[in-house]
Tab-separated table of C-alpha atoms and ligand atoms in Angstrom:
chain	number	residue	atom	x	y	z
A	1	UNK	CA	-96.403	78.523	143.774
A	2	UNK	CA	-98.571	76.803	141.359
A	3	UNK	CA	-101.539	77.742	140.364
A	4	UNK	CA	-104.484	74.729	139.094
A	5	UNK	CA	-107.345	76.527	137.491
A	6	UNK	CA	-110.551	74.248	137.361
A	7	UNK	CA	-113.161	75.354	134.773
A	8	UNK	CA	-116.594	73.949	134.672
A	9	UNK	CA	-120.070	75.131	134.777
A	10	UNK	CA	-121.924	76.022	138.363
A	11	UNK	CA	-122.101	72.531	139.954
A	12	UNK	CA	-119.376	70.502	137.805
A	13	UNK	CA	-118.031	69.774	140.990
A	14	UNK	CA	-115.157	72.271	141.240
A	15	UNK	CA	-115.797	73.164	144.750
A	16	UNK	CA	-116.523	69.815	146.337
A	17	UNK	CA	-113.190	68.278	144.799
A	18	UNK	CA	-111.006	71.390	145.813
A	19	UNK	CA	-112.642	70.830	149.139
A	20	UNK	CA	-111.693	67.208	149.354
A	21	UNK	CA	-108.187	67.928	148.159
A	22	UNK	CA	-107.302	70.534	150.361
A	23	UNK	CA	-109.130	68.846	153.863
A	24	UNK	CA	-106.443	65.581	152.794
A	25	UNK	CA	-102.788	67.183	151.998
A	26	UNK	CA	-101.680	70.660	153.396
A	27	UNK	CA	-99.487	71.356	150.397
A	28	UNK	CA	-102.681	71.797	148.466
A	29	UNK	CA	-104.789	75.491	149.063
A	30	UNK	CA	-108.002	76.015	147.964
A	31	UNK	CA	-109.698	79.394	146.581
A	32	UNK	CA	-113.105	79.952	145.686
A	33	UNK	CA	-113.720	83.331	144.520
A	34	UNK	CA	-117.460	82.935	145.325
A	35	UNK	CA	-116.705	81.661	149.024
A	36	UNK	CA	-114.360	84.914	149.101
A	37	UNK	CA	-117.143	87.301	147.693
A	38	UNK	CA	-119.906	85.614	149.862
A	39	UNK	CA	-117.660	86.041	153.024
A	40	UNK	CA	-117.238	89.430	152.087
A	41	UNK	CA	-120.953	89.989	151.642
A	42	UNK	CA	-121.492	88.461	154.873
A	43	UNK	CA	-118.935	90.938	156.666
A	44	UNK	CA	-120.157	93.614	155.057
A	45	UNK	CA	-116.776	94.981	153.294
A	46	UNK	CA	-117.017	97.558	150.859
A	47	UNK	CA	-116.270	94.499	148.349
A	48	UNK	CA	-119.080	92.655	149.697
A	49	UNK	CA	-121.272	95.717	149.444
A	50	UNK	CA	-120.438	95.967	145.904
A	51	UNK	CA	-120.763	92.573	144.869
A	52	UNK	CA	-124.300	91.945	146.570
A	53	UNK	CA	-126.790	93.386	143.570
A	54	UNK	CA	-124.335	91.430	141.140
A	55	UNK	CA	-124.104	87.922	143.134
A	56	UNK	CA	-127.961	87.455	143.947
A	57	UNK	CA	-129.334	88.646	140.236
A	58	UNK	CA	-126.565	85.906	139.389
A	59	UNK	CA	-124.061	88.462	137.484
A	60	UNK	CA	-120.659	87.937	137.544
A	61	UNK	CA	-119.257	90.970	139.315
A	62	UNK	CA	-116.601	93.560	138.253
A	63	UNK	CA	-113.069	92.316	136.562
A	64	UNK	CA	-111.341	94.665	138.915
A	65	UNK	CA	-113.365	93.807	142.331
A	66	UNK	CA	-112.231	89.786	141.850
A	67	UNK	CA	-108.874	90.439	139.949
A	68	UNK	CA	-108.204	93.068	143.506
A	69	UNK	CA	-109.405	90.469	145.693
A	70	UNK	CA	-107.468	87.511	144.477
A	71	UNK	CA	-104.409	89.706	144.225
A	72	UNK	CA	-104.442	90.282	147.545
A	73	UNK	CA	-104.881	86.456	148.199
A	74	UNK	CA	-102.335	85.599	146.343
A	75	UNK	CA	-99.806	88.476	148.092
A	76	UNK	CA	-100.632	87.122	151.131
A	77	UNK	CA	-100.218	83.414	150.698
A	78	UNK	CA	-96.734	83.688	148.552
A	79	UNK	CA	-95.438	80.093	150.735
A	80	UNK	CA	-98.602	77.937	149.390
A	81	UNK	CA	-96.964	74.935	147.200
A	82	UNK	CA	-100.497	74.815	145.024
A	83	UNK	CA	-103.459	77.016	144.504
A	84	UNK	CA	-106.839	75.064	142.936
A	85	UNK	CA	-108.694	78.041	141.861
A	86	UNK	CA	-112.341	77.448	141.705
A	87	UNK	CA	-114.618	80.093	139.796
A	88	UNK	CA	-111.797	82.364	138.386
A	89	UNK	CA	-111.193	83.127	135.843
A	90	UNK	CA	-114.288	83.291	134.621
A	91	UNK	CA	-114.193	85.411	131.530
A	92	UNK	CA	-111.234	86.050	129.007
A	93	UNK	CA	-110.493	89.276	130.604
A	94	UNK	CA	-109.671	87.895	134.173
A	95	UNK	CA	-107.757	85.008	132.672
A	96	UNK	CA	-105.605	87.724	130.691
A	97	UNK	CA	-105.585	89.422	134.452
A	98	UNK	CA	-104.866	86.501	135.971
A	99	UNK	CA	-101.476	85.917	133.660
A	100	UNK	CA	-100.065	89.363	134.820
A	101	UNK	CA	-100.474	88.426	138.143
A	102	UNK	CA	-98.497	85.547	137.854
A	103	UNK	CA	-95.870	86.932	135.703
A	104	UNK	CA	-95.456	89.754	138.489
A	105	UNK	CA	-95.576	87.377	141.119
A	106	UNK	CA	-93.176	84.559	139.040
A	107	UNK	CA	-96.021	82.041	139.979
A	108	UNK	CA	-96.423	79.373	137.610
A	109	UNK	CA	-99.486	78.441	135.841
A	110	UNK	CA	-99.513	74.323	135.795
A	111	UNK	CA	-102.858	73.475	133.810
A	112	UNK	CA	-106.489	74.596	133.559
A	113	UNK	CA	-108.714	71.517	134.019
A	114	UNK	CA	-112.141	71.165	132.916
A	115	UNK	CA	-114.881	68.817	134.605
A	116	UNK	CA	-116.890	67.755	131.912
A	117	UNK	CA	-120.455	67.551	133.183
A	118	UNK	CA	-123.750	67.048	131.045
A	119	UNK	CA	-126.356	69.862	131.301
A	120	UNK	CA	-129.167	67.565	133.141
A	121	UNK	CA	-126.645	66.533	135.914
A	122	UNK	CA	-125.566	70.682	136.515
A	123	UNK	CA	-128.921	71.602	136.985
A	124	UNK	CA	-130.066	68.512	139.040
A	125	UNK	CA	-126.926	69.337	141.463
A	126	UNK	CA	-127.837	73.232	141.654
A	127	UNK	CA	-131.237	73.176	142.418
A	128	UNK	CA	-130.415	69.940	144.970
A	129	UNK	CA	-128.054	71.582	146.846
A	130	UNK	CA	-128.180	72.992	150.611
A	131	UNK	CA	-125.247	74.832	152.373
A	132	UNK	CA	-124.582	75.496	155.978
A	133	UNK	CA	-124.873	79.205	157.014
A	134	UNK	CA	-122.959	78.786	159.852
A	135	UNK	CA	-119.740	76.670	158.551
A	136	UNK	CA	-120.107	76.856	154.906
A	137	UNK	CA	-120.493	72.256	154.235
A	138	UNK	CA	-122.460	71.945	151.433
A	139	UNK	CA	-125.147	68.941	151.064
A	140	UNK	CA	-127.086	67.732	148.115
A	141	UNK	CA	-130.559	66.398	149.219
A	142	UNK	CA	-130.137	64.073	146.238
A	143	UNK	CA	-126.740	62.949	145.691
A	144	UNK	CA	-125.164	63.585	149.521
A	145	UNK	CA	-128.071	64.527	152.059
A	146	UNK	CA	-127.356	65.358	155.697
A	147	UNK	CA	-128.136	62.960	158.332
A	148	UNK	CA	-130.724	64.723	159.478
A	149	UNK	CA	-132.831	66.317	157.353
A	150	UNK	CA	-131.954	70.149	156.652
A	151	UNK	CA	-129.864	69.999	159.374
A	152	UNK	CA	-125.497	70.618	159.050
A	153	UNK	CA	-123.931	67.225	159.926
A	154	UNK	CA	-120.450	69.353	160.947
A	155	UNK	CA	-122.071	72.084	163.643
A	156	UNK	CA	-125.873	71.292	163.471
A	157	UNK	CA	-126.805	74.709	162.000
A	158	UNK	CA	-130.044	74.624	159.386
A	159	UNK	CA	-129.467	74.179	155.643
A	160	UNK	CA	-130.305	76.555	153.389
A	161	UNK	CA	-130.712	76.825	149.577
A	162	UNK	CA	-128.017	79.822	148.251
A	163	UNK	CA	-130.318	82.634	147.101
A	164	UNK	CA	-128.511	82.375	143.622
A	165	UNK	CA	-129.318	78.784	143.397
A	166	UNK	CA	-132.864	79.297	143.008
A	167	UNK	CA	-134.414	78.673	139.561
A	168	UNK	CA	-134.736	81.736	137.774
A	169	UNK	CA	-131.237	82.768	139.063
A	170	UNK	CA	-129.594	79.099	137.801
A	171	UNK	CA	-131.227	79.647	134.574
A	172	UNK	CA	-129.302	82.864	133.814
A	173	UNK	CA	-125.754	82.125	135.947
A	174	UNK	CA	-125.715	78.887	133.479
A	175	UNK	CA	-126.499	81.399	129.960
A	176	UNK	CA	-123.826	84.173	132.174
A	177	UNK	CA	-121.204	80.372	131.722
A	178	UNK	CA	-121.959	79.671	128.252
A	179	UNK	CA	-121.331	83.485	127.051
A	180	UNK	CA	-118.543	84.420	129.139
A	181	UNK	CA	-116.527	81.543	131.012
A	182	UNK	CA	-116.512	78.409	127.961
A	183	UNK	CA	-114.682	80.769	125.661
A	184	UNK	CA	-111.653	80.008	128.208
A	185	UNK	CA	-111.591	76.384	127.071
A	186	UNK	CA	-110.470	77.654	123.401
A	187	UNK	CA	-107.813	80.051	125.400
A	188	UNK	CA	-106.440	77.747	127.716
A	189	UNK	CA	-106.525	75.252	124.765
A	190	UNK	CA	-104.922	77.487	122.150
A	191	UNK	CA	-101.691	77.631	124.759
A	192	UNK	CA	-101.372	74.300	125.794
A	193	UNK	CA	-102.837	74.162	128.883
A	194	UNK	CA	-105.836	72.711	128.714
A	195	UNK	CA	-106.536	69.115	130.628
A	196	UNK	CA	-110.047	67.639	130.693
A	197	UNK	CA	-111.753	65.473	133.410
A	198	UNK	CA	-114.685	63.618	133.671
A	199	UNK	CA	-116.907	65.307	136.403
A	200	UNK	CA	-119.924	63.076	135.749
A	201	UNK	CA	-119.413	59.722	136.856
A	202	UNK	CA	-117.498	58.377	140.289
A	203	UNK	CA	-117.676	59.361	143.931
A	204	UNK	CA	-115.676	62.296	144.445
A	205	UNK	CA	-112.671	60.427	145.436
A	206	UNK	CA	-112.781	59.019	142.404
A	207	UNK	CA	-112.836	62.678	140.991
A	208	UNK	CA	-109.614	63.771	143.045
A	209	UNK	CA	-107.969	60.848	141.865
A	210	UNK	CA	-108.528	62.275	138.120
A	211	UNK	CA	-107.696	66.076	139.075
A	212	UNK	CA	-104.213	64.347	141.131
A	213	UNK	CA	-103.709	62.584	137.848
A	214	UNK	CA	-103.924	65.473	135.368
A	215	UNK	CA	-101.546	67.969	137.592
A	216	UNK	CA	-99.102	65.888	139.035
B	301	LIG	P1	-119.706	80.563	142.556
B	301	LIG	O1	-119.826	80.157	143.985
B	301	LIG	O2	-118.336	80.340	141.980
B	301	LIG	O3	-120.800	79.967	141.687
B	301	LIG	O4	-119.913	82.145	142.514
B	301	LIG	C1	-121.087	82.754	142.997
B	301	LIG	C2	-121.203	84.154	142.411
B	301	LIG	O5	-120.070	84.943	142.809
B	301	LIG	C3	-121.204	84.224	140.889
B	301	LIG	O6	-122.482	83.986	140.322
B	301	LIG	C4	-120.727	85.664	140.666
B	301	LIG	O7	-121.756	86.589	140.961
B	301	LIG	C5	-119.681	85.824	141.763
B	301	LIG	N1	-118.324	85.409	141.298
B	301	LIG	C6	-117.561	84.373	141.743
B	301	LIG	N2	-116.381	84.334	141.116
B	301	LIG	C7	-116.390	85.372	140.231
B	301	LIG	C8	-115.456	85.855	139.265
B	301	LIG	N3	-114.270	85.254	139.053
B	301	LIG	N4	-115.810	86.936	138.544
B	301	LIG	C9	-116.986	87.565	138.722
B	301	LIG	N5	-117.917	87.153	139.596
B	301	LIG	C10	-117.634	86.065	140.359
């Protein structure tokens, strides 16, 4: 297996282009640790139920919950051909974690790619955004609205904005990046793994045509 680690603040577009990646070639898997943890939540797991408090005060929640949860992904998907990971690692500790894991596991780490992404354009994506309850699409009433207003194109449930992507919470899960998840840029650079994108400008096919670039 290969793993692809994207890096990029909340809204840089990591989970979108995964998305889009994955839905077009089977060969290609995508993990988001915060889909995992909000499933999880949702079901009411004793993971869930300890990464609540954490996920709506915008925290990032314990090294050992998410490095235990994506081992277990990871275990249990040995046949994937390539892994995006979107939103881990997310400190230096988990991407330290996250090396073990691979070593134990003889996956291969291909690249960590960055979406470079001005702070204006993060926070106007954040606070624009609407997800689906029901199947988890995402919209953006400003850059990709629904059809219908507040209303899921794919199953017709309403939108809703993600408790953590309310104001006060984006103000501190953006400070929570800068402190703890941009010192991996420097880490991933320092061993020669470090590929940047930009995750400004383009639709998002342009996008996947950049992230197909940089790991093929
Ligand atoms: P995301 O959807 O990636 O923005 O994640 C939403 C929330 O889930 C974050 O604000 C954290 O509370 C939690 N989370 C997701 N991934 C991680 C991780 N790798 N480490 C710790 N907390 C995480």
């Amino acid at each position: 297996m290969d793993i692809v680690i994207l890096l990029g603040a909340p809204g840089s577009g990591k989970g979108t282009v995964a998305a889009h990646l994955s839905a077009k070639d089977a060969t290609i898997a995508h993990l988001s640790t915060g889909d995992l943890l909000r499933g999880a939540v949702k079901a009411g797991t004793p993971a869930g139920l300890e990464a609540k408090g954490y996920m709506e005060a915008g925290e990032l929640v314990p090294d050992t919950l998410i490095a235990r949860l994506v081992g277990d992904y990871l275990e249990s998907n040995g046949q994937l051909k390539t892994v995006l990971l979107d939103g881990f690692p997310r400190n230096v500790a988990q991407a330290d974690i996250l090396a073990d894991l691979l070593k134990r596991m003889g996956h291969t780490l291909r690249c960590a790619l960055m979406l470079e992404v001005s702070d204006a354009t993060v926070t106007a994506r954040i606070s624009g955004r609407r997800v689906c309850p029901a199947c988890g699409a995402v919209f953006n009433v400003n850059m990709l609205p629904p059809r219908q207003e507040g209303i899921c194109d794919a199953c017709g449930a309403q939108l809703i904005t993600r408790r953590d992507d309310l104001p006060e919470t984006v103000a501190h899960r953006l400070e929570v990046y800068r402190e703890q998840t941009f010192p991996l840029i420097a880490y991933y650079r320092e061993r020669d793994l470090l590929r940047t994108i930009d995750g400004e400008h383009g639709d998002v096919d342009v996008k996947c045509a950049h992230v197909l670039g940089a790991i093929r």
